[in-house]
Coordinates of C-alpha atoms in Angstrom, one line a residue:
X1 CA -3.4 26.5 -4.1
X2 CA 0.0 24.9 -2.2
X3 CA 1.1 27.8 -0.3
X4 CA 5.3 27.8 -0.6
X5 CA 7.8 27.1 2.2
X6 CA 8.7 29.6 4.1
X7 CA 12.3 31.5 2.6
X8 CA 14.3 29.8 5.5
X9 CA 13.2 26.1 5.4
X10 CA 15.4 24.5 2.5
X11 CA 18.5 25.2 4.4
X12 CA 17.7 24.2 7.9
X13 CA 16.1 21.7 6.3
X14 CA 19.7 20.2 3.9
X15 CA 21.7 20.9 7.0
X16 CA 19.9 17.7 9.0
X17 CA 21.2 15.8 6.2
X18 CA 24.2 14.1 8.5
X19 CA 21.7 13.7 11.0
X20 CA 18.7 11.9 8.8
X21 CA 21.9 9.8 7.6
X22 CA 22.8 8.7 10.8
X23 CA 19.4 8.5 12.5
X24 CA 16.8 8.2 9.9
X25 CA 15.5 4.7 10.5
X26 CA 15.7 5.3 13.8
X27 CA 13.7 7.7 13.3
X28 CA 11.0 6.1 10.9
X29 CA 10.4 3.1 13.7
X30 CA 9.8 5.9 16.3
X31 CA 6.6 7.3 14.1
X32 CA 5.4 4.3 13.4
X33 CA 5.8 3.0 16.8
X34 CA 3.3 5.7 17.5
X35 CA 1.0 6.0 14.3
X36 CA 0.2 2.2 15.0
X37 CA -1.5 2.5 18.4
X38 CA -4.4 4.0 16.2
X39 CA -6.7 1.2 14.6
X40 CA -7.6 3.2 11.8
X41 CA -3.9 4.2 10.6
X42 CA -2.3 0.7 11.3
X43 CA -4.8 -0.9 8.9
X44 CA -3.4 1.0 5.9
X45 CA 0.0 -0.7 6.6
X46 CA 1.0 -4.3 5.6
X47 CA 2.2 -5.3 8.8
X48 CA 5.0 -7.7 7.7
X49 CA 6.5 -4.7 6.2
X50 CA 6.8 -3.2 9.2
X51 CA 7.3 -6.3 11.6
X52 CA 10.9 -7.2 9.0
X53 CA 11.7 -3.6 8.7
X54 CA 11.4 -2.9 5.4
X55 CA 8.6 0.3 5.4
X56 CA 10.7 1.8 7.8
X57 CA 14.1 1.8 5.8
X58 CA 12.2 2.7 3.1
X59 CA 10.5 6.0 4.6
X60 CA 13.8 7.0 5.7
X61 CA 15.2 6.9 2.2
X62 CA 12.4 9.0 1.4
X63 CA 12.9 11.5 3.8
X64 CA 16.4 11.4 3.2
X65 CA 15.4 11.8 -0.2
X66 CA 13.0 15.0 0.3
X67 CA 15.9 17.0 2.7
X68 CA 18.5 16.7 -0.2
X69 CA 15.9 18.3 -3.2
X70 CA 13.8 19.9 -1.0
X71 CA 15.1 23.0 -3.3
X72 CA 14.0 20.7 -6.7
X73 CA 11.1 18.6 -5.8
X74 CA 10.3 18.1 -9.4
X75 CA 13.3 15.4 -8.8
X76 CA 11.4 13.5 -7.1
X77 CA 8.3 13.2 -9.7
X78 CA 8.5 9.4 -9.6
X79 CA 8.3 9.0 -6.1
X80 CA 5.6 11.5 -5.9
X81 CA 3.5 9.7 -8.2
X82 CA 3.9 6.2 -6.8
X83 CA 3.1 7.6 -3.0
X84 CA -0.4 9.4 -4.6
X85 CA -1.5 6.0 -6.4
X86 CA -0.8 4.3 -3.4
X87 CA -2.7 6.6 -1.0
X88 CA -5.5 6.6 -3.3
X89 CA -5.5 2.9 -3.2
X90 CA -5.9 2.7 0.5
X91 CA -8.3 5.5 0.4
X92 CA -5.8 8.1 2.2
X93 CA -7.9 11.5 4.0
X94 CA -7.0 14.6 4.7
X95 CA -7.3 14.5 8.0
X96 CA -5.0 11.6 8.4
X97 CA -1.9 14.1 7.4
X98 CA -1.8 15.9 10.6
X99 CA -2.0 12.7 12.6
X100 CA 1.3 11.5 10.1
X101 CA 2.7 14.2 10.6
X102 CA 2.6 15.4 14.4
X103 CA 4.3 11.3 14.8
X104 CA 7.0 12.3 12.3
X105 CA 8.3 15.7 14.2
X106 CA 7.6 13.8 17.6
X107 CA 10.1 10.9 16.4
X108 CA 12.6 13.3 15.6
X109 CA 12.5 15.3 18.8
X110 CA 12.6 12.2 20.6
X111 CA 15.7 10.6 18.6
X112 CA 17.7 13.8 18.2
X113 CA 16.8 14.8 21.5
X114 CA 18.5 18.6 22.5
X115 CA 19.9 18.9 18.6
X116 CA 16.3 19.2 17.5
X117 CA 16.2 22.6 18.0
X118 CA 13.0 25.0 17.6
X119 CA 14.3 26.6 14.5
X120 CA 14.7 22.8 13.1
X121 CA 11.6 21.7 14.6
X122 CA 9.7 24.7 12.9
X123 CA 11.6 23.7 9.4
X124 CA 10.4 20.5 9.4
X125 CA 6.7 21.2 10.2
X126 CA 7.0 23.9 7.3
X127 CA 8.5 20.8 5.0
X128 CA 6.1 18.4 6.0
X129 CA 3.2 20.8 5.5
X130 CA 4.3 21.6 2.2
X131 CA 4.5 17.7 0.9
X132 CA 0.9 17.2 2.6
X133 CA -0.2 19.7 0.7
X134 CA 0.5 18.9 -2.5
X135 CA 0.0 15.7 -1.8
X136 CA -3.6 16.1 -0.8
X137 CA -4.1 18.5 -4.0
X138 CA -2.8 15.6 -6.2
X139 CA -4.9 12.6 -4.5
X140 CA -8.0 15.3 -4.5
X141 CA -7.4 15.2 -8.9
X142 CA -7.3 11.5 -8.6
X143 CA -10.0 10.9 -7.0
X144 CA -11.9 13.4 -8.9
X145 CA -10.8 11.9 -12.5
X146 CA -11.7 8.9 -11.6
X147 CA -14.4 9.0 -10.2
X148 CA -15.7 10.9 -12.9
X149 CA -14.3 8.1 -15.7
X150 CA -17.7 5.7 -17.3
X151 CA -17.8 2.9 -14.1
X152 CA -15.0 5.1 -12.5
X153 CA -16.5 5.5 -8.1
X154 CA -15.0 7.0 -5.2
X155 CA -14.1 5.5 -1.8
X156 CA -15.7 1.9 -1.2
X157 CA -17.2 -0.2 -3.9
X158 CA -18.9 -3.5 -2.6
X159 CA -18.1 -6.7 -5.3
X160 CA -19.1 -10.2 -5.1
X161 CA -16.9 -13.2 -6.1
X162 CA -18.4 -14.5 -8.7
X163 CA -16.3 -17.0 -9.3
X164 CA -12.9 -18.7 -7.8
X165 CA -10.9 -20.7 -9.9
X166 CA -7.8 -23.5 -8.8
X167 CA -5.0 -22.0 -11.2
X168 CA -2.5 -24.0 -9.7
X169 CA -1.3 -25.4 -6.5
X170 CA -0.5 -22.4 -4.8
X171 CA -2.7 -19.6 -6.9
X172 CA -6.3 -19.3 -7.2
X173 CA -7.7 -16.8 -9.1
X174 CA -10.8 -14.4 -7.8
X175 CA -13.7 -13.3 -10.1
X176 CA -15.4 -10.0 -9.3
X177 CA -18.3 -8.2 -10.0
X178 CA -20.1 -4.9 -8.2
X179 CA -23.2 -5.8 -6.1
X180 CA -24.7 -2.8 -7.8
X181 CA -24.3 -4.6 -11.2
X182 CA -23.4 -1.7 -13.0
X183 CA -20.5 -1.1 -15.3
X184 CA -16.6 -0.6 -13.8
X185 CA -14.0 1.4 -14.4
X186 CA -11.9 -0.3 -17.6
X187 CA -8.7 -0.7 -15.8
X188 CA -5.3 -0.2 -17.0
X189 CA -3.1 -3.6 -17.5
X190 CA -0.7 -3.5 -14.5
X191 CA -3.0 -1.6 -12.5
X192 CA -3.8 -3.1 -9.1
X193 CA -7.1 -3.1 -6.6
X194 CA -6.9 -2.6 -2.9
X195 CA -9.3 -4.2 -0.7
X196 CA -10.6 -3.3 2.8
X197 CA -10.7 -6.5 5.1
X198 CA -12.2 -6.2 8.5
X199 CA -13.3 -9.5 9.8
X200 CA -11.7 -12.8 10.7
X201 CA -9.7 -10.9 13.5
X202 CA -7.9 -9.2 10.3
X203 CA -8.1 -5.3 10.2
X204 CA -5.8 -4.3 6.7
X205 CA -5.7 -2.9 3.5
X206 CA -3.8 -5.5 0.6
X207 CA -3.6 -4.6 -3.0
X208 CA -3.8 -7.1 -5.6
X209 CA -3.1 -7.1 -9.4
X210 CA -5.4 -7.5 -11.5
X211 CA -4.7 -10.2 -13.6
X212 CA -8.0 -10.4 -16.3
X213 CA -8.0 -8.0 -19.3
X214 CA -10.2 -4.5 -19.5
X215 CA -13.7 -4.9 -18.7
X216 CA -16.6 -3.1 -17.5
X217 CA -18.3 -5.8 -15.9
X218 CA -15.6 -6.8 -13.3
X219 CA -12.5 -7.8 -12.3
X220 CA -10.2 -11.0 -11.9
X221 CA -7.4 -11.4 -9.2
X222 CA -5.1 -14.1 -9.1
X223 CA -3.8 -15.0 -5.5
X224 CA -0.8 -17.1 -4.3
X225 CA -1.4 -18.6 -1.1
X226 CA 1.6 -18.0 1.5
X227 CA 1.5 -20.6 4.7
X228 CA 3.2 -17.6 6.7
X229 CA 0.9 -15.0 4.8
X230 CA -2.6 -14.3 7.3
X231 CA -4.1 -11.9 4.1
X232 CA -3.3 -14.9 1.2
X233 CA -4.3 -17.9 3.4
X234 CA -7.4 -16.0 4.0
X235 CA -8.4 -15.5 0.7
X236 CA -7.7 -19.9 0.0
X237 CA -9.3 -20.6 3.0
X238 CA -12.1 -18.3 4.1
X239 CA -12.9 -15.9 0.7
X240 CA -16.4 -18.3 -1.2
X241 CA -18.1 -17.6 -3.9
X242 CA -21.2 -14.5 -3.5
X243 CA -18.8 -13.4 -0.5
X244 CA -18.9 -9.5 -0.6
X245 CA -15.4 -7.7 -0.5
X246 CA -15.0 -3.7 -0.6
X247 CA -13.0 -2.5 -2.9
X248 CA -11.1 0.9 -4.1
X249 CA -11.1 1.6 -7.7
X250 CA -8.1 0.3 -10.2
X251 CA -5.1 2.3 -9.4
X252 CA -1.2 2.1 -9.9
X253 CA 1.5 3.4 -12.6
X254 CA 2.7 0.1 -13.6
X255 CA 1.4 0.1 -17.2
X256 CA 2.7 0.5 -20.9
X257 CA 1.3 3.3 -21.6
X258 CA 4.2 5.4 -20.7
X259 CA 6.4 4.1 -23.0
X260 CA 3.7 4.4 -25.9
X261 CA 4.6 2.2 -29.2
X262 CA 8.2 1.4 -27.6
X263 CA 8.9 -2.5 -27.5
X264 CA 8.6 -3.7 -24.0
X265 CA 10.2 -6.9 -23.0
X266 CA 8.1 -8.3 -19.5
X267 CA 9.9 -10.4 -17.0
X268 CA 8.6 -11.6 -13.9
X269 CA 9.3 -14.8 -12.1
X270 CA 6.2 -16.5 -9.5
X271 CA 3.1 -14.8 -9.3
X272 CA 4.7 -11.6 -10.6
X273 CA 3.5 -12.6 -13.6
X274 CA 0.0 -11.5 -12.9
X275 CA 0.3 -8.1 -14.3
X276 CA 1.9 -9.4 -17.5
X277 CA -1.5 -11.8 -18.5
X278 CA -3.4 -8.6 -18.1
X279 CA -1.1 -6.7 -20.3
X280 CA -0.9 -9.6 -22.8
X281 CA -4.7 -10.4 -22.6
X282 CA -5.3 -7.1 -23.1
X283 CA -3.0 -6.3 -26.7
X284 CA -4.1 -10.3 -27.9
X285 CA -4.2 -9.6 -31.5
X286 CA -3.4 -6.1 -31.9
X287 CA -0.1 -4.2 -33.7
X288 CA 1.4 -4.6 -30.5
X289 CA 1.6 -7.9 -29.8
X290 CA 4.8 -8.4 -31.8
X291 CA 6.6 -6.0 -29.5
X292 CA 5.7 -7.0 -26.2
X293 CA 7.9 -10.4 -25.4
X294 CA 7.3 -12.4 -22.3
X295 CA 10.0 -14.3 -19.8
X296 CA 8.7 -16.0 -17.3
X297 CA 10.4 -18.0 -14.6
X298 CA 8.8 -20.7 -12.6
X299 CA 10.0 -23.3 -10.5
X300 CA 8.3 -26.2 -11.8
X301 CA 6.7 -26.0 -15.7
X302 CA 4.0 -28.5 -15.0
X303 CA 2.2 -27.0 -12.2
X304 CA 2.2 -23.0 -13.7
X305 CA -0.4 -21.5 -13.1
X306 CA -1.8 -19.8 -16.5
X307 CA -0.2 -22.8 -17.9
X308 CA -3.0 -23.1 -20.9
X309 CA -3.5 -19.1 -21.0
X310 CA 0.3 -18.5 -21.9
X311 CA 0.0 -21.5 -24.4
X312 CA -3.1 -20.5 -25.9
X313 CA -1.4 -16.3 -26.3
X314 CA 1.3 -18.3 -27.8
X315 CA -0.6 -19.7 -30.7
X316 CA -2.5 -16.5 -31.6
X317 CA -2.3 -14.5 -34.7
X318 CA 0.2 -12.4 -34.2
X319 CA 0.9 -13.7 -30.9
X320 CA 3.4 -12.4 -28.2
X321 CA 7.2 -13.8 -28.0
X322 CA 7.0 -15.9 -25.0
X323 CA 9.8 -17.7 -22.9
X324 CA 9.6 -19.5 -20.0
X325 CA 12.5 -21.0 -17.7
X326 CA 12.7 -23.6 -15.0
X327 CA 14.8 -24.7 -12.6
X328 CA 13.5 -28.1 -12.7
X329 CA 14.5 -28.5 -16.7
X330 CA 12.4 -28.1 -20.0
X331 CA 8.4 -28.9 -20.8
X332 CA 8.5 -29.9 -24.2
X333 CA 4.9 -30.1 -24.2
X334 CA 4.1 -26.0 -23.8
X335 CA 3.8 -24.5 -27.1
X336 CA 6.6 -21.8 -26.5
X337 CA 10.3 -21.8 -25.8
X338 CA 11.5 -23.6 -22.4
X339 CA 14.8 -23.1 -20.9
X340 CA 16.2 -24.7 -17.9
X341 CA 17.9 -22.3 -14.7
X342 CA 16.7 -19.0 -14.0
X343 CA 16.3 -16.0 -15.8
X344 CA 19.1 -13.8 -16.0
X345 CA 19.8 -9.9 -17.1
X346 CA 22.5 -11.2 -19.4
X347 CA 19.7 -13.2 -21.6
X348 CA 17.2 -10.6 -21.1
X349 CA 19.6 -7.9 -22.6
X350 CA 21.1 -10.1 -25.3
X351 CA 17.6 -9.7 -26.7
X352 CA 16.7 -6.2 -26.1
X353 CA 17.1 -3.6 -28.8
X354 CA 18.2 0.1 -28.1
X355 CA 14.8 1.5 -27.4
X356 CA 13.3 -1.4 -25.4
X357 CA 12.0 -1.4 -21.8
X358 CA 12.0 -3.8 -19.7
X359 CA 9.2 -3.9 -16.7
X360 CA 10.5 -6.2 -14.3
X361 CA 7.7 -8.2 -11.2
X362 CA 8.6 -10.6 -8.7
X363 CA 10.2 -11.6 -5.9
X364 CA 12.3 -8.8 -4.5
X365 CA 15.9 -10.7 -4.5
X366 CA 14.7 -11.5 -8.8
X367 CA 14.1 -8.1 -9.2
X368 CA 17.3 -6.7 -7.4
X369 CA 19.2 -9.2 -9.4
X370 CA 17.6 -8.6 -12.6
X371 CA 17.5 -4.4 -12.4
X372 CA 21.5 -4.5 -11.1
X373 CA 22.4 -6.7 -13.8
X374 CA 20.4 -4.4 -16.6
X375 CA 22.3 -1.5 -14.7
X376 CA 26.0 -2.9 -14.9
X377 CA 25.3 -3.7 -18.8
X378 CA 24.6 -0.5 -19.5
X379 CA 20.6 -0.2 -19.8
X380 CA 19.9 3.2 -18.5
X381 CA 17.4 3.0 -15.7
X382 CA 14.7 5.6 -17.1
X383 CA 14.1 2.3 -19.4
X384 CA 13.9 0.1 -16.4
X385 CA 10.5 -0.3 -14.7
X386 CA 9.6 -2.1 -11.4
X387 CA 6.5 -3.8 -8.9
X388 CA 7.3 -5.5 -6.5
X389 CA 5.2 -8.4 -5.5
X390 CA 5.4 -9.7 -1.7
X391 CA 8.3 -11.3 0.1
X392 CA 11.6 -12.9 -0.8
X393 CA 9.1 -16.1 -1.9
X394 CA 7.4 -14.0 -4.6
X395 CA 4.2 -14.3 -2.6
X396 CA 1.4 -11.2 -3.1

């Protein structure tokens, strides 16, 4: 059982506020500076997050985030759950928590300096103790359910590509299967799979969508190869077929089934798209079908990848609305609607209907584009929902 904060630690902990405002990135670069002189912690970290800034600015909105409902935390419910999948995905311990969290309270008596006081100091251990805790009681459920699930294992799994496949240019697609050969967990479309990559001089963690539909005798992931990108030029260049990779179980809450029989309208642009096949690949044929509706933007029509997959969902009994746009003009020869330009929120929302949801992958500047646009028309942001997939250049 989480054992509560201590009486006094909301309001030492709201009146730092002004100070996390003012000093929280500061502070979030000081941990890390520290965190990634250990091997084992700086592997669970993509490292061009933290070399452009980005996991940094975004742990400071989180702890900014904590200190203002530290009084409410069921406010931060979203957040909560999207930390536990992803520490489950990179196989987060226990133990790891006090190493976190000795770096976090050392950055902040280092930045503040004399204004971190004991009683402040003491407030914040309290706070962080608390969100390890029930952090560490949520990931313990996780792991526990599903690992208990029919193919459903804990930790490391060892898989062998079975197969690789050229889907375009850029994106090659990775077929996987458990050395063991026995059955896998049926994932959930959208779900992702994190993999554990110590060789090559590369020591990481990199999640991947799964792009194949529910099965229990592997798993497919569809890569696009980035020529800045060490993890993605790996897999092109070094990852052959019966290579061994290990791998955590599915994991991630980017899936349908929280919006139950609600339509769902599925707009990604590059390889953001991966989640979506799964998704469709999973409903082909079913009563849902007719709801979900596709819009995909790609630069250039001819070289898609998942060119003939999208054509062939397009032609099935009761098949999926599918769109496609692309800056470089119509394909008359893809059996579903082509637009030129890019995919905009105006289009999107001059075909949703009042109960629709729109789940949104790609490059970050599409999807900051695409959500603000929804959010200035009026969609209302609980029917909004959001991966984001790599770097400005929509590469995973």
């Amino acid at each position: 059982m989480v054992k509560p904060l201590e009486s006094g630690t909301p309001a030492i902990v709201k009146a730092t506020i002004p100070a996390l405002e003012a000093h929280g990135v500061t502070i979030t670069r000081t941990m890390y500076a520290s965190l990634m002189r250990d091997p084992a912690i700086a592997a669970m970290f993509n490292q061009t997050d933290q070399a452009n800034g980005r996991q940094p600015h975004a742990l400071a909105a989180a702890v900014l985030a904590y200190a203002r409902h530290i009084e409410h935390p069921e406010k931060l419910e979203a957040a909560l759950s999207l930390i536990v999948e992803r520490h489950v995905a990179v196989m987060v311990k226990p133990e790891q928590y006090p190493v976190v969290g000795a770096a976090l309270l050392g950055a902040i008596k280092t930045v503040l300096g004399e204004a971190a006081t004991p009683e402040i100091m003491h407030a914040w251990g309290d706070a962080y103790r608390f969100l390890a805790d029930v952090l560490i009681a949520r990931e313990a459920s996780v792991y526990d359910e599903r690992s208990a699930l029919p193919g459903g294992w804990r930790d490391w799994r060892a898989f062998r590509v079975e197969k690789r496949v050229q889907e375009s240019d850029s994106v090659t697609s990775f077929w996987l299967a458990p050395v063991d050969g026995k059955p896998v967990l049926r994932h959930e479309p959208g779900q992702f799979l994190t993999f554990r990559l110590e060789r090559d001089g590369i020591n990481t963690r990199r999640s991947y969508s799964i792009s194949s539909a529910p099965d229990a005798s592997g798993y497919r992931i569809s890569v696009k190869r980035d020529p800045q990108g060490l993890v993605s030029r790996w897999f092109h260049d070094r990852l052959a077929v019966g290579d061994v990779l290990d791998v955590t179980p599915p994991a991630g809450d980017f899936t349908l089934a929280s919006i139950g029989k609600a339509p769902a309208m599925l707009v990604s642009a590059g390889i953001g798209i991966t989640p979506f096949l799964s998704m469709l690949l999973a409903s082909k044929g079913g009563a849902e079908d007719g709801k979900r509706h596709l819009v995909h933007g790609d630069h250039d029509l001819h070289h898609m990848p998942f060119r003939s997959a999208l054509a062939e969902l397009a032609t099935a009994e009761s098949a999926p609305k599918i769109d496609v746009f692309s800056t470089l003009g119509q394909d008359r020869h893809l059996a579903m609607p082509t637009h030129e330009g890019r995919v905009s929120a105006e289009w999107v929302f001059a075909r949703m209907s009042p109960d629709t949801h729109v789940f949104v992958c790609g490059p970050r500047s599409f999807q900051r584009d695409l959500i603000g646009g929804l959010s200035r028309l009026g969609v209302d942001r609980a029917r909004i929902h959001h991966e984001f997939f790599g770097s400005d250049e929509g590469v995973a």
